[in-house]
mmCIF file of N, CA and C in Angstrom:
data_model
loop_
_atom_site.group_PDB
_atom_site.id
_atom_site.type_symbol
_atom_site.label_atom_id
_atom_site.label_comp_id
_atom_site.label_asym_id
_atom_site.label_seq_id
_atom_site.Cartn_x
_atom_site.Cartn_y
_atom_site.Cartn_z
ATOM 1 N N MET A 1 -4.501 -6.056 15.575
ATOM 2 C CA MET A 1 -4.710 -4.797 14.984
ATOM 3 C C MET A 1 -3.500 -4.319 13.756
ATOM 4 N N ARG A 2 -2.621 -4.595 13.736
ATOM 5 C CA ARG A 2 -1.836 -4.291 12.469
ATOM 6 C C ARG A 2 -2.328 -4.730 11.406
ATOM 7 N N ASN A 3 -2.448 -5.800 11.364
ATOM 8 C CA ASN A 3 -3.383 -6.940 9.986
ATOM 9 C C ASN A 3 -4.268 -5.814 9.316
ATOM 10 N N LEU A 4 -5.159 -5.571 10.151
ATOM 11 C CA LEU A 4 -6.431 -4.605 9.993
ATOM 12 C C LEU A 4 -6.068 -3.607 9.151
ATOM 13 N N PHE A 5 -4.641 -2.825 10.051
ATOM 14 C CA PHE A 5 -4.392 -1.241 9.356
ATOM 15 C C PHE A 5 -3.993 -1.683 8.108
ATOM 16 N N ASN A 6 -3.156 -2.529 7.936
ATOM 17 C CA ASN A 6 -2.605 -2.726 6.871
ATOM 18 C C ASN A 6 -3.815 -3.297 5.646
ATOM 19 N N LEU A 7 -4.428 -3.899 5.964
ATOM 20 C CA LEU A 7 -5.693 -4.359 4.858
ATOM 21 C C LEU A 7 -6.283 -3.015 4.569
ATOM 22 N N ALA A 8 -6.429 -2.216 5.826
ATOM 23 C CA ALA A 8 -7.062 -0.937 5.299
ATOM 24 C C ALA A 8 -6.312 0.176 4.393
ATOM 25 N N LEU A 9 -5.365 0.185 4.879
ATOM 26 C CA LEU A 9 -4.034 0.632 3.901
ATOM 27 C C LEU A 9 -3.810 0.486 2.488
ATOM 28 N N LEU A 10 -4.012 -0.851 2.308
ATOM 29 C CA LEU A 10 -4.266 -1.287 1.103
ATOM 30 C C LEU A 10 -5.099 -0.905 0.391
ATOM 31 N N LYS A 11 -6.370 -0.878 0.824
ATOM 32 C CA LYS A 11 -7.741 -0.334 0.114
ATOM 33 C C LYS A 11 -7.201 0.711 0.025
ATOM 34 N N ARG A 12 -6.965 1.588 0.948
ATOM 35 C CA ARG A 12 -6.818 3.307 0.723
ATOM 36 C C ARG A 12 -5.725 3.211 -0.644
ATOM 37 N N VAL A 13 -4.704 2.749 -0.628
ATOM 38 C CA VAL A 13 -3.546 3.181 -1.309
ATOM 39 C C VAL A 13 -4.167 2.630 -2.890
ATOM 40 N N VAL A 14 -5.117 1.341 -3.214
ATOM 41 C CA VAL A 14 -5.943 1.298 -4.461
ATOM 42 C C VAL A 14 -6.552 2.009 -5.221
ATOM 43 N N SER A 15 -7.641 2.298 -4.279
ATOM 44 C CA SER A 15 -8.740 3.278 -4.070
ATOM 45 C C SER A 15 -8.257 4.929 -4.867
ATOM 46 N N ARG A 16 -6.809 5.135 -4.470
ATOM 47 C CA ARG A 16 -6.272 6.524 -4.894
ATOM 48 C C ARG A 16 -5.791 5.937 -6.081
ATOM 49 N N GLY A 17 -5.697 5.491 -6.544
ATOM 50 C CA GLY A 17 -5.593 5.115 -7.897
ATOM 51 C C GLY A 17 -4.362 5.159 -9.102
ATOM 52 N N ARG A 18 -3.238 5.855 -7.837
ATOM 53 C CA ARG A 18 -1.955 6.153 -8.068
ATOM 54 C C ARG A 18 -0.863 4.998 -8.174
ATOM 55 N N VAL A 19 -1.013 4.048 -7.443
ATOM 56 C CA VAL A 19 -0.053 3.246 -7.450
ATOM 57 C C VAL A 19 -1.179 1.898 -7.314
ATOM 58 N N TYR A 20 -0.705 0.988 -7.505
ATOM 59 C CA TYR A 20 -1.285 -0.921 -7.364
ATOM 60 C C TYR A 20 -0.564 -1.748 -6.497
ATOM 61 N N LEU A 21 -0.603 -1.818 -5.083
ATOM 62 C CA LEU A 21 -0.019 -2.848 -4.579
ATOM 63 C C LEU A 21 -1.170 -4.209 -4.301
ATOM 64 N N SER A 22 -0.545 -5.545 -3.666
ATOM 65 C CA SER A 22 -1.411 -6.366 -3.518
ATOM 66 C C SER A 22 -0.585 -6.863 -2.100
ATOM 67 N N ASN A 23 -0.932 -7.628 -1.865
ATOM 68 C CA ASN A 23 -0.438 -8.339 -0.281
ATOM 69 C C ASN A 23 -0.295 -9.892 -0.144
ATOM 70 N N ALA A 24 0.721 -9.867 0.795
ATOM 71 C CA ALA A 24 1.130 -11.303 1.018
ATOM 72 C C ALA A 24 0.862 -11.247 2.429
ATOM 73 N N GLU A 25 1.509 -12.518 3.033
ATOM 74 C CA GLU A 25 1.424 -12.818 4.531
ATOM 75 C C GLU A 25 2.716 -13.495 4.776
ATOM 76 N N LEU A 26 3.363 -12.790 5.774
ATOM 77 C CA LEU A 26 4.559 -12.914 6.573
ATOM 78 C C LEU A 26 4.481 -13.703 7.802
ATOM 79 N N LYS A 27 4.725 -14.606 8.296
ATOM 80 C CA LYS A 27 4.473 -15.209 9.435
ATOM 81 C C LYS A 27 3.638 -14.850 10.323
ATOM 82 N N GLY A 28 2.155 -14.649 9.705
ATOM 83 C CA GLY A 28 1.280 -14.747 9.737
ATOM 84 C C GLY A 28 0.677 -12.901 9.976
ATOM 85 N N THR A 29 1.491 -12.143 9.339
ATOM 86 C CA THR A 29 1.124 -10.839 9.159
ATOM 87 C C THR A 29 1.035 -9.809 7.845
ATOM 88 N N PHE A 30 -0.371 -9.403 7.922
ATOM 89 C CA PHE A 30 -0.617 -9.209 6.241
ATOM 90 C C PHE A 30 0.624 -7.675 6.024
ATOM 91 N N CYS A 31 0.818 -8.097 4.899
ATOM 92 C CA CYS A 31 1.850 -7.204 4.204
ATOM 93 C C CYS A 31 1.541 -6.696 2.561
ATOM 94 N N LEU A 32 1.990 -5.415 3.000
ATOM 95 C CA LEU A 32 1.289 -4.723 1.822
ATOM 96 C C LEU A 32 2.682 -5.272 0.390
ATOM 97 N N ARG A 33 2.473 -5.317 -0.950
ATOM 98 C CA ARG A 33 3.275 -5.710 -1.348
ATOM 99 C C ARG A 33 3.176 -5.310 -3.212
ATOM 100 N N ALA A 34 4.340 -4.737 -3.443
ATOM 101 C CA ALA A 34 4.943 -4.254 -4.648
ATOM 102 C C ALA A 34 5.148 -5.030 -5.526
ATOM 103 N N CYS A 35 4.532 -5.279 -6.823
ATOM 104 C CA CYS A 35 5.696 -6.316 -7.691
ATOM 105 C C CYS A 35 5.566 -5.352 -8.769
ATOM 106 N N ILE A 36 7.018 -5.193 -9.562
ATOM 107 C CA ILE A 36 7.539 -4.546 -10.186
ATOM 108 C C ILE A 36 7.585 -5.303 -11.475
ATOM 109 N N MET A 37 7.442 -6.424 -11.754
ATOM 110 C CA MET A 37 7.368 -6.821 -13.115
ATOM 111 C C MET A 37 6.205 -6.881 -13.826
ATOM 112 N N ASN A 38 5.349 -5.774 -13.689
ATOM 113 C CA ASN A 38 4.290 -5.763 -14.443
ATOM 114 C C ASN A 38 4.618 -5.129 -15.908
ATOM 115 N N HIS A 39 4.227 -5.695 -17.016
ATOM 116 C CA HIS A 39 5.094 -5.117 -18.428
ATOM 117 C C HIS A 39 4.350 -3.875 -18.641
ATOM 118 N N LEU A 40 3.256 -3.409 -17.964
ATOM 119 C CA LEU A 40 2.947 -1.761 -18.472
ATOM 120 C C LEU A 40 3.602 -0.906 -17.589
ATOM 121 N N THR A 41 4.542 -1.145 -16.635
ATOM 122 C CA THR A 41 5.375 -0.759 -15.969
ATOM 123 C C THR A 41 6.223 0.185 -16.938
ATOM 124 N N LYS A 42 6.601 1.379 -17.718
ATOM 125 C CA LYS A 42 7.303 1.828 -18.288
ATOM 126 C C LYS A 42 8.325 2.761 -17.646
ATOM 127 N N ASP A 43 8.195 3.658 -16.891
ATOM 128 C CA ASP A 43 9.854 4.447 -16.102
ATOM 129 C C ASP A 43 9.695 3.492 -14.949
ATOM 130 N N LYS A 44 10.209 2.404 -14.883
ATOM 131 C CA LYS A 44 10.809 1.818 -13.294
ATOM 132 C C LYS A 44 10.861 2.814 -12.069
ATOM 133 N N ASP A 45 12.024 3.497 -12.707
ATOM 134 C CA ASP A 45 12.299 4.526 -11.591
ATOM 135 C C ASP A 45 11.018 5.212 -11.007
ATOM 136 N N LYS A 46 10.713 5.991 -11.753
ATOM 137 C CA LYS A 46 9.778 6.766 -11.381
ATOM 138 C C LYS A 46 8.345 5.867 -10.604
ATOM 139 N N ASP A 47 8.460 5.047 -11.373
ATOM 140 C CA ASP A 47 7.265 4.066 -10.663
ATOM 141 C C ASP A 47 7.396 3.533 -9.228
ATOM 142 N N ILE A 48 8.329 2.941 -9.039
ATOM 143 C CA ILE A 48 8.842 2.536 -7.378
ATOM 144 C C ILE A 48 9.063 3.570 -6.825
ATOM 145 N N ASP A 49 9.512 5.189 -7.416
ATOM 146 C CA ASP A 49 9.623 6.463 -6.383
ATOM 147 C C ASP A 49 7.871 6.515 -5.956
ATOM 148 N N ALA A 50 6.951 6.498 -6.681
ATOM 149 C CA ALA A 50 5.946 6.674 -6.174
ATOM 150 C C ALA A 50 5.410 5.807 -5.232
ATOM 151 N N VAL A 51 5.886 4.780 -4.872
ATOM 152 C CA VAL A 51 5.001 3.946 -3.823
ATOM 153 C C VAL A 51 4.908 3.897 -2.636
ATOM 154 N N LEU A 52 6.411 4.334 -2.313
ATOM 155 C CA LEU A 52 6.689 5.103 -0.493
ATOM 156 C C LEU A 52 5.430 6.481 -0.298
ATOM 157 N N PRO A 53 5.663 7.347 -1.010
ATOM 158 C CA PRO A 53 4.775 8.222 -1.160
ATOM 159 C C PRO A 53 3.156 8.405 -0.782
ATOM 160 N N GLU A 54 2.744 7.416 -1.647
ATOM 161 C CA GLU A 54 1.436 7.053 -1.781
ATOM 162 C C GLU A 54 0.935 6.550 -0.438
ATOM 163 N N VAL A 55 2.148 5.060 -0.575
ATOM 164 C CA VAL A 55 1.988 4.779 1.207
ATOM 165 C C VAL A 55 1.701 5.315 2.104
ATOM 166 N N LEU A 56 2.387 6.587 2.116
ATOM 167 C CA LEU A 56 2.390 7.368 3.473
ATOM 168 C C LEU A 56 1.296 8.339 3.292
ATOM 169 N N ALA A 57 1.187 8.507 2.517
ATOM 170 C CA ALA A 57 -0.120 9.928 2.195
ATOM 171 C C ALA A 57 -1.306 8.597 2.841
ATOM 172 N N ALA A 58 -1.592 7.690 2.312
ATOM 173 C CA ALA A 58 -2.956 6.963 2.305
ATOM 174 C C ALA A 58 -2.813 6.611 3.783
ATOM 175 N N ALA A 59 -1.739 6.218 4.589
ATOM 176 C CA ALA A 59 -1.517 5.922 6.107
ATOM 177 C C ALA A 59 -1.760 7.000 6.852
ATOM 178 N N SER A 60 -1.682 8.583 6.573
ATOM 179 C CA SER A 60 -1.662 9.782 7.232
ATOM 180 C C SER A 60 -3.401 9.794 7.015
ATOM 181 N N GLU A 61 -4.095 9.542 5.963
ATOM 182 C CA GLU A 61 -5.952 9.632 5.947
ATOM 183 C C GLU A 61 -6.339 8.716 6.769
ATOM 184 N N ILE A 62 -6.102 7.838 7.086
ATOM 185 C CA ILE A 62 -6.365 6.251 7.650
ATOM 186 C C ILE A 62 -6.253 6.286 8.965
ATOM 187 N N MET A 63 -5.119 7.251 9.588
ATOM 188 C CA MET A 63 -4.460 7.034 10.939
ATOM 189 C C MET A 63 -5.254 7.085 12.246
ATOM 190 N N PRO A 64 -5.981 8.359 12.032
ATOM 191 C CA PRO A 64 -6.599 8.746 12.699
ATOM 192 C C PRO A 64 -7.822 8.126 13.595
ATOM 193 N N GLU A 65 -8.388 6.974 12.331
ATOM 194 C CA GLU A 65 -9.246 5.971 12.677
ATOM 195 C C GLU A 65 -8.590 4.924 13.376
ATOM 196 N N TYR A 66 -7.512 4.401 13.183
ATOM 197 C CA TYR A 66 -6.556 3.512 13.885
ATOM 198 C C TYR A 66 -5.808 3.993 15.241
ATOM 199 N N GLN A 67 -5.617 4.937 15.714
ATOM 200 C CA GLN A 67 -5.070 5.589 16.763
ATOM 201 C C GLN A 67 -5.881 5.284 18.006
ATOM 202 N N SER A 68 -7.029 5.924 18.001
ATOM 203 C CA SER A 68 -7.942 5.885 19.092
ATOM 204 C C SER A 68 -8.417 4.368 19.244
ATOM 205 N N LYS A 69 -8.123 3.548 18.894
ATOM 206 C CA LYS A 69 -8.282 1.599 18.901
ATOM 207 C C LYS A 69 -7.644 0.930 19.728
#
C-alpha cells in the first residue's frame, strides 16, 4: 500500500507543477527523490525549501483516497 501511495503522491506533486521529483527504490520501497543537481536550479535554498510544503500539500489532497483502503 505504501508503494502505491508514494507513486500517487509523486504523480500529484509533479502534476501540481511547482517542484519536480523523481523516484528511487530502497529495499523494495518506492520513494520520492529530489535531485538538487539540476542546472536550472537558481536559488537552491528557495527551491529546496519548496519541496516539503509541496509534498505535504499533495499528500493532503490524495490522503482521503488511501485512508479508506
